[in-house]
mmCIF file of C-alpha atoms in Angstrom:
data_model
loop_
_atom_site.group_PDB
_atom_site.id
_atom_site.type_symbol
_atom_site.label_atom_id
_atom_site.label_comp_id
_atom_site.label_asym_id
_atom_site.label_seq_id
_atom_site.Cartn_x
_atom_site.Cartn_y
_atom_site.Cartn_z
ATOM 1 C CA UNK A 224 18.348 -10.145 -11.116
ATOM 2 C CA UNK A 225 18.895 -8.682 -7.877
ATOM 3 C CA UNK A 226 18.233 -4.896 -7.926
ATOM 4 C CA UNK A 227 18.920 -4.396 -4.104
ATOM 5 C CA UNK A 228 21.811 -6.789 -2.462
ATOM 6 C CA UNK A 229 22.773 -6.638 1.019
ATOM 7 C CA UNK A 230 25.698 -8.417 0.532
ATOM 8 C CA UNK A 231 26.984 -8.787 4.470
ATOM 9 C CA UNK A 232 24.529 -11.456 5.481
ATOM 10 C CA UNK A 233 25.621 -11.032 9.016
ATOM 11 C CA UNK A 234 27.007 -8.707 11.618
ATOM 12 C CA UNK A 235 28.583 -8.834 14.761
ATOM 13 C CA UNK A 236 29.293 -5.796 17.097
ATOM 14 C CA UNK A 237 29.423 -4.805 20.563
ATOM 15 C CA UNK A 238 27.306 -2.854 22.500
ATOM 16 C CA UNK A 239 28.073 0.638 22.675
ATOM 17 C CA UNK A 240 29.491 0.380 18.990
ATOM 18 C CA UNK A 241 28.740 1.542 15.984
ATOM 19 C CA UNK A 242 26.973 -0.458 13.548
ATOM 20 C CA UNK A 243 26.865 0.007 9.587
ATOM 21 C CA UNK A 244 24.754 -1.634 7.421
ATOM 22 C CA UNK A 245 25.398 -1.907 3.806
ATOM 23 C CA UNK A 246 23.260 -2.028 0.644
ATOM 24 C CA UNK A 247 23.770 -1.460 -3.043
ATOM 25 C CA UNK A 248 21.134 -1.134 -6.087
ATOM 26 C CA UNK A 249 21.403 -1.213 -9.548
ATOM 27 C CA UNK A 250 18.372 0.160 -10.851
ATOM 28 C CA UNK A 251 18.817 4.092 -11.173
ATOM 29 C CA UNK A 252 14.852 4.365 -11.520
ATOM 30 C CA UNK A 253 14.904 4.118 -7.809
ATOM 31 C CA UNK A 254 14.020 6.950 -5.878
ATOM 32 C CA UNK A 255 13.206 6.545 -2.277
ATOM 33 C CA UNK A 256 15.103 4.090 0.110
ATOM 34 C CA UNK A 257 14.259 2.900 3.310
ATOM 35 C CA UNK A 258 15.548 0.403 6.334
ATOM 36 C CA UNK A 259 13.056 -1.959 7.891
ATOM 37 C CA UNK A 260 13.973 -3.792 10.936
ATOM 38 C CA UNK A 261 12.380 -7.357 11.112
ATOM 39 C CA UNK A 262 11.915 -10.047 13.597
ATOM 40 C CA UNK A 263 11.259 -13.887 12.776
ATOM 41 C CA UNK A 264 7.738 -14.697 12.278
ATOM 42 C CA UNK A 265 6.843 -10.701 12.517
ATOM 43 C CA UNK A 266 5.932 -8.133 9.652
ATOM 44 C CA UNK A 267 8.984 -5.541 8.791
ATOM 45 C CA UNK A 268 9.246 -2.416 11.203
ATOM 46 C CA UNK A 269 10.290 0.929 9.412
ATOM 47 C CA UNK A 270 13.201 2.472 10.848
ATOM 48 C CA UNK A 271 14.193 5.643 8.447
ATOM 49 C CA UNK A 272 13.955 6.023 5.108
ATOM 50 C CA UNK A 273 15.553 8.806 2.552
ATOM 51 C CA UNK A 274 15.020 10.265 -0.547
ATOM 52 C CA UNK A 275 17.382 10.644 -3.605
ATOM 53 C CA UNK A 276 17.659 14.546 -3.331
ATOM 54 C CA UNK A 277 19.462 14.423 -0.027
ATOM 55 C CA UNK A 278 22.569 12.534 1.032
ATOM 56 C CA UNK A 279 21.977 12.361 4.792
ATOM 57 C CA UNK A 280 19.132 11.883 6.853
ATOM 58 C CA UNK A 281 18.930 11.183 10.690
ATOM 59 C CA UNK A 282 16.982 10.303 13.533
ATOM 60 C CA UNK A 283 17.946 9.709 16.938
ATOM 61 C CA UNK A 284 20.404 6.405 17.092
ATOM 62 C CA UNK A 285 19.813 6.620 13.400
ATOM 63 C CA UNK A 286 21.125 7.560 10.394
ATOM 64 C CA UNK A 287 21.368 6.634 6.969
ATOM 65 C CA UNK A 288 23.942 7.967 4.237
ATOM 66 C CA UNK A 289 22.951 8.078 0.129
ATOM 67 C CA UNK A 290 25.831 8.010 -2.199
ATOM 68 C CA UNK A 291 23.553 8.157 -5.380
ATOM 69 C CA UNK A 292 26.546 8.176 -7.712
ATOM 70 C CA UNK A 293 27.698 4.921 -6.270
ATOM 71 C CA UNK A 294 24.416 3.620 -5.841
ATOM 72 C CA UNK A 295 24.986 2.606 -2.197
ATOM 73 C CA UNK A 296 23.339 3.450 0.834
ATOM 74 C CA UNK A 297 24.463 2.701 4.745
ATOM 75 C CA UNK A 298 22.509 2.697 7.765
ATOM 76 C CA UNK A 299 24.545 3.868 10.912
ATOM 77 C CA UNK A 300 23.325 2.774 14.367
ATOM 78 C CA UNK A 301 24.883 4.471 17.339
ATOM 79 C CA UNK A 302 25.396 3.458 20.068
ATOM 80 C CA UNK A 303 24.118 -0.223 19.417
ATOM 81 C CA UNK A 304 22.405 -1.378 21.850
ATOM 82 C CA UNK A 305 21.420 -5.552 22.334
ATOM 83 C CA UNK A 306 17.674 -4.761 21.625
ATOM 84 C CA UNK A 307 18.526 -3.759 17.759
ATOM 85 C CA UNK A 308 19.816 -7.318 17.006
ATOM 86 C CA UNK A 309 17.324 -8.379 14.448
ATOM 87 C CA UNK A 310 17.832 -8.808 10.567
ATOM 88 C CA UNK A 311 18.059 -5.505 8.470
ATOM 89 C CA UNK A 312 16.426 -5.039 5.011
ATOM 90 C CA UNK A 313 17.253 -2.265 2.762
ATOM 91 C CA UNK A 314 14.314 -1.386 0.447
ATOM 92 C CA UNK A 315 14.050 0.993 -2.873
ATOM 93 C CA UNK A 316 10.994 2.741 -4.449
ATOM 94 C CA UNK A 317 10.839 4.092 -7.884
ATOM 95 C CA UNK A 318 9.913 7.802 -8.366
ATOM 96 C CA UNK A 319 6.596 7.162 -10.169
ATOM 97 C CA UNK A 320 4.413 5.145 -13.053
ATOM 98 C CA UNK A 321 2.808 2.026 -12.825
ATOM 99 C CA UNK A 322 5.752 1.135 -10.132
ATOM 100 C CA UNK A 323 5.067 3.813 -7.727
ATOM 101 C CA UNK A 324 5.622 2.437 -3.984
ATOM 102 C CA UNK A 325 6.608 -0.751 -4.960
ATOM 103 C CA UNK A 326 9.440 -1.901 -2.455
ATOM 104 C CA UNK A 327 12.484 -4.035 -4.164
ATOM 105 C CA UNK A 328 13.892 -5.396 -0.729
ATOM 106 C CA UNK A 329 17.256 -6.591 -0.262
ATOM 107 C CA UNK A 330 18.651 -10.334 1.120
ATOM 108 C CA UNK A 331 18.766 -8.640 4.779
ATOM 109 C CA UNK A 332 21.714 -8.662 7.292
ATOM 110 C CA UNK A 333 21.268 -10.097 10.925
ATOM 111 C CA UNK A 334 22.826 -7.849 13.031
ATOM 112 C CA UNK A 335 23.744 -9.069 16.686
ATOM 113 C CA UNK A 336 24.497 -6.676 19.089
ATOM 114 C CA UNK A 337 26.373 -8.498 21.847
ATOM 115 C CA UNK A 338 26.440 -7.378 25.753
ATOM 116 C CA UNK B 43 4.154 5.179 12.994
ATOM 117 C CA UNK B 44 0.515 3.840 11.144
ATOM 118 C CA UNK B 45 -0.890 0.223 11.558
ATOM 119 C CA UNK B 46 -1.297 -2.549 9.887
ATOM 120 C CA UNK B 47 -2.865 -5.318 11.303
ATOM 121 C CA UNK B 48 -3.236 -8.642 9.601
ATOM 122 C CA UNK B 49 -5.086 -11.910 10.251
ATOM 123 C CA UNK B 50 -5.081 -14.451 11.129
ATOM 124 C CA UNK B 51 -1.002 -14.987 12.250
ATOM 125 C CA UNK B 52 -1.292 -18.413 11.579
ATOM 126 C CA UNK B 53 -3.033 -20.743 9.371
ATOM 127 C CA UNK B 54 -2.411 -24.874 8.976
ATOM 128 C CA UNK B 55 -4.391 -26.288 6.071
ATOM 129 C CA UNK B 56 -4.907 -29.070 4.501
ATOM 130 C CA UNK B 57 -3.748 -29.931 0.857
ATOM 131 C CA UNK B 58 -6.744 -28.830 -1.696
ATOM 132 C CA UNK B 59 -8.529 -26.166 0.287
ATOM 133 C CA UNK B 60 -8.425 -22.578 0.334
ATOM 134 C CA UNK B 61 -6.979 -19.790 2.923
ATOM 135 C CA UNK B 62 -8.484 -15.986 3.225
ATOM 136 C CA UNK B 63 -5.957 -13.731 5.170
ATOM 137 C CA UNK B 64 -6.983 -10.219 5.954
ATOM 138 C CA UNK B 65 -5.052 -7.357 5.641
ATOM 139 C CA UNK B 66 -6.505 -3.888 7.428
ATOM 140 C CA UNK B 67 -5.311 -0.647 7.784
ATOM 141 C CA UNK B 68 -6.597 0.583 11.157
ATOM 142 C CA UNK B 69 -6.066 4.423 11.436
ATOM 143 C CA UNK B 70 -5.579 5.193 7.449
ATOM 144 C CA UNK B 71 -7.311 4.733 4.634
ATOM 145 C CA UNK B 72 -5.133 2.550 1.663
ATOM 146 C CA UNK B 73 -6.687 3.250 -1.289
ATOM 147 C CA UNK B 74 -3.215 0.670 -2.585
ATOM 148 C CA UNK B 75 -1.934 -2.435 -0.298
ATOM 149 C CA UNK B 76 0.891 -4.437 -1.227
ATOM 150 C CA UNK B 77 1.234 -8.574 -1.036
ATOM 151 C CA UNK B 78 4.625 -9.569 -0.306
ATOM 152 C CA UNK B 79 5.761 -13.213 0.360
ATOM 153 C CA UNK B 80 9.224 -14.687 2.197
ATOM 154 C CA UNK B 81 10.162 -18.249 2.029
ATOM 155 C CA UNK B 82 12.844 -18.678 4.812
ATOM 156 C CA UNK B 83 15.907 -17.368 5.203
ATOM 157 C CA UNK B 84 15.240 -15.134 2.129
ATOM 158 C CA UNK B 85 13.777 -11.527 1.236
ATOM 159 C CA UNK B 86 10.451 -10.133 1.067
ATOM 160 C CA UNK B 87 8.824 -10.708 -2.510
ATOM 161 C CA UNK B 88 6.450 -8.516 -3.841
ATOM 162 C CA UNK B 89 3.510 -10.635 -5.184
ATOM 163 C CA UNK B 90 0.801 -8.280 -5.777
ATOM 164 C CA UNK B 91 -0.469 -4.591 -5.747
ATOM 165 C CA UNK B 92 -4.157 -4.406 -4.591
ATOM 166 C CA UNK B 93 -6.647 -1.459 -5.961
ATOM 167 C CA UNK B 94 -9.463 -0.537 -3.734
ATOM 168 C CA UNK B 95 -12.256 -0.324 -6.384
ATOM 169 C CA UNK B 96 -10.198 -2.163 -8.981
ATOM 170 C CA UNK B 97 -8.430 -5.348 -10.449
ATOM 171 C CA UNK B 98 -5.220 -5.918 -8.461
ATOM 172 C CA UNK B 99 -2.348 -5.886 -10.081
ATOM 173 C CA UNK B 100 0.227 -9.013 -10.356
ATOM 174 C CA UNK B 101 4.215 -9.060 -10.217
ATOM 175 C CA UNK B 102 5.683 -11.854 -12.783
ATOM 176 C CA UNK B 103 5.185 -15.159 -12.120
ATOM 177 C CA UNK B 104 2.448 -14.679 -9.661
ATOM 178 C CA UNK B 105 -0.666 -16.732 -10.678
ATOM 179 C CA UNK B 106 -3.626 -14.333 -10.489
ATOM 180 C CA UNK B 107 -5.663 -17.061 -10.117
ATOM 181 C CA UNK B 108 -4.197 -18.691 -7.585
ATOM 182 C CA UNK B 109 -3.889 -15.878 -5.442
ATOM 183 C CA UNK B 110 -6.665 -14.176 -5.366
ATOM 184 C CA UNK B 111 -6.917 -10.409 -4.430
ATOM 185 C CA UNK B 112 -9.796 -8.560 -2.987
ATOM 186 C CA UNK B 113 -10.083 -5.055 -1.903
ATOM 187 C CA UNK B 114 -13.464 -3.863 -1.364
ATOM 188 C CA UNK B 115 -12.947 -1.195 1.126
ATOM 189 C CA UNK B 116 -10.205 1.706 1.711
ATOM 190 C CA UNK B 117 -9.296 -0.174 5.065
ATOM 191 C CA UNK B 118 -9.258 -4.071 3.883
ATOM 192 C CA UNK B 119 -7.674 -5.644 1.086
ATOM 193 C CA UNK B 120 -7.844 -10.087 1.265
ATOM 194 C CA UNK B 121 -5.682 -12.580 -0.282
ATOM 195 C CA UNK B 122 -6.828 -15.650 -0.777
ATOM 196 C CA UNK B 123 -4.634 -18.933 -1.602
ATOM 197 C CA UNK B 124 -6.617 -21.288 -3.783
ATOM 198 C CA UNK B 125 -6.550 -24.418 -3.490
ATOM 199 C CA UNK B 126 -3.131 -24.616 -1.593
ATOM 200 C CA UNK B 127 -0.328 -27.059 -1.741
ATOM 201 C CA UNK B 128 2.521 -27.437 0.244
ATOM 202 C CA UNK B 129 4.570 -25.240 -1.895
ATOM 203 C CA UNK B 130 2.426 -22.266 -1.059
ATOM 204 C CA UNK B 131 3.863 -22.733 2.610
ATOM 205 C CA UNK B 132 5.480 -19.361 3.098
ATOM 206 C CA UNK B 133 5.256 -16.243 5.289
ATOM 207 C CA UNK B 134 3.001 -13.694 3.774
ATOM 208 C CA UNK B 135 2.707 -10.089 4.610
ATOM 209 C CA UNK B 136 0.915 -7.104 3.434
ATOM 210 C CA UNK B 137 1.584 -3.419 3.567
ATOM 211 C CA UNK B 138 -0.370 -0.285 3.443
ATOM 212 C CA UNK B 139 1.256 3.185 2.635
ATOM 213 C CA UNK B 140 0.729 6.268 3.807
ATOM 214 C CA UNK B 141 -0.334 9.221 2.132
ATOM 215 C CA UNK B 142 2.402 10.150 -1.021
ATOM 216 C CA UNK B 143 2.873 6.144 -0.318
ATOM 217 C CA UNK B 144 6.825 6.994 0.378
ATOM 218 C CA UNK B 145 6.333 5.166 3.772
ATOM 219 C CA UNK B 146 5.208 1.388 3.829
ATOM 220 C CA UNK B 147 3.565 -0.348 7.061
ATOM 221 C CA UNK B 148 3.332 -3.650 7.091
ATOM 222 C CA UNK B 149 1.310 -6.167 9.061
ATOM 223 C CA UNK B 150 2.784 -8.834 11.211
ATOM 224 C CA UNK B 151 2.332 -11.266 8.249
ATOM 225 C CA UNK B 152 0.825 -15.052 8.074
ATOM 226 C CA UNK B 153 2.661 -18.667 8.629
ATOM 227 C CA UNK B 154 0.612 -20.254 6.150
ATOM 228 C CA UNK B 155 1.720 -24.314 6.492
ATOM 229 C CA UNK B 156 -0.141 -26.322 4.007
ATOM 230 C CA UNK B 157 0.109 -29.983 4.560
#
C-alpha cells in the first residue's frame, strides 16, 4: 500500500523554467511533509518541508503548495537551474504516537534540468 | 542544516559474516535515529527506529535479529547486518532529527554488496 506516490517518475524542463513536482498521500494521519533532494549513492538532502496548518510555504527558488483537502502537495522550483537535476522524494510525518517522525517517502521523480 | 555523518560509505562482504555501519550525529544530540533502506531504482524504506537508552523499534517485516540496532549514546546509533547474504545488498541510510523531530538529516548512507 503506497501511502505517498510520486506518480511522474521523470521530468524534463529547461533551464530558466519552472519546475513542479507532484505528490499525493492517502493517509490523513499525516501531518508534516517535506521534499528531499537525492543524488545516486548519497543520503537524501532536505530542501523545504511544510506543515498541515498552512497551505504555502517558501524559500528562495523554493516553494511548496499543500492542498490538504485533496491530499496533494507540489514543489515549485524557479528558475530551474541544471544543478537541481537530481531525483525528488516527497516525504510525510504523522502528527504524533508511536509514529512520530517516521518518514513514508514517495517513488521519487528525476528531474533534469537541461542547458 | 544539521549533520549526519555515516560510516563506512562502502562495505563488500563476504556471504556469512557480519557488517557494523555507524550512524553519528555530529552537532546534535538524537535521542531517536531512523534506519531506512533503498534497493535500486526504488524509495527509501523505513526499517527501524533506534532509542538511545532503549530497545529499537522494528517496521514490519524487518527481522530484529537480523538487523541488529544499537544506540548507546545520544550521538551514535549502529546497525549491524548479521550474517549477510546477497539479498541484504542494498543502500542503507540513517537519519537523525532535530529537536520537535519535524526535520530529518540523513547520512550519506552505505553500499553494502554482499557476495
Amino acid at each position: 500500500d503506497q501511502q505517498v506516490k510520486q506518480n511522474s517518475p521523470s521530468l524534463s524542463v529547461q533551464e530558466g523554467r519552472i519546475s513542479i513536482l507532484n505528490c499525493d498521500y492517502t493517509n490523513s494521519m499525516f501531518d508534516y511533509f517535506l521534499w528531499y533532494k537525492k543524488y545516486p549513492a548519497e543520503g537524501p538532502t532536505f530542501l523545504i518541508s511544510i506543515s498541515s496548518i498552512k497551505d504555502k510555504n517558501e524559500d528562495g527558488r523554493f516553494t511548496v503548495f499543500l492542498n490538504k483537502s485533496a491530499k496533494h502537495l507540489s514543489l515549485h522550483i524557479v528558475p530551474s537551474q541544471p544543478g537541481d537535476s537530481a531525483v525528488y522524494f516527497c516525504a510525510a510525518s504523522p502528527a504524533g504516537g508511536t509514529s512520530y517522525g517516521k518518514l513514508t517517502f514517495g517513488q521519487g521523480t528525476i528531474l533534469t534540468v537541461h542547458p | 542544516g544539521a549533520v549526519v555523518s555515516q560510516h563506512p560509505s562502502w562495505v563488500i562482504c563476504k556471504s556469512g559474516t557480519s557488517v557494523k555501519i555507524e550512524c553519528r550525529s555530529l552537532d546534535f544530540q538524537a535521542t531517536t535515529m531512523f534506519w531506512y533502506r533503498q534497493f535500486p531504482k526504488q524509495s527509501l524504506m523505513l526499517m527501524a527506529t533506534s532509542n538511545e537508552g532503549s530497545k529499537a523499534t522494528y517496521e514490519q517485516g524487518v527481522e530484529k535479529d537480523k538487523f541488529l540496532i544499537n544506540h548507546a549514546s545520544l550521538t551514535l546509533s549502529t546497525l549491524t547486518v548479521t550474517s549477510a547474504h546477497p539479498e541484504d545488498s542494498s543502500f542503507y541510510i540513517c537519519s537523525a532529527p532535530t529537536s520537535g523531530k519535524n526535520i530529518q538529516y540523513f547520512g550519506a548512507g552505505t553500499r553494502l554488496s554482499v557476495l
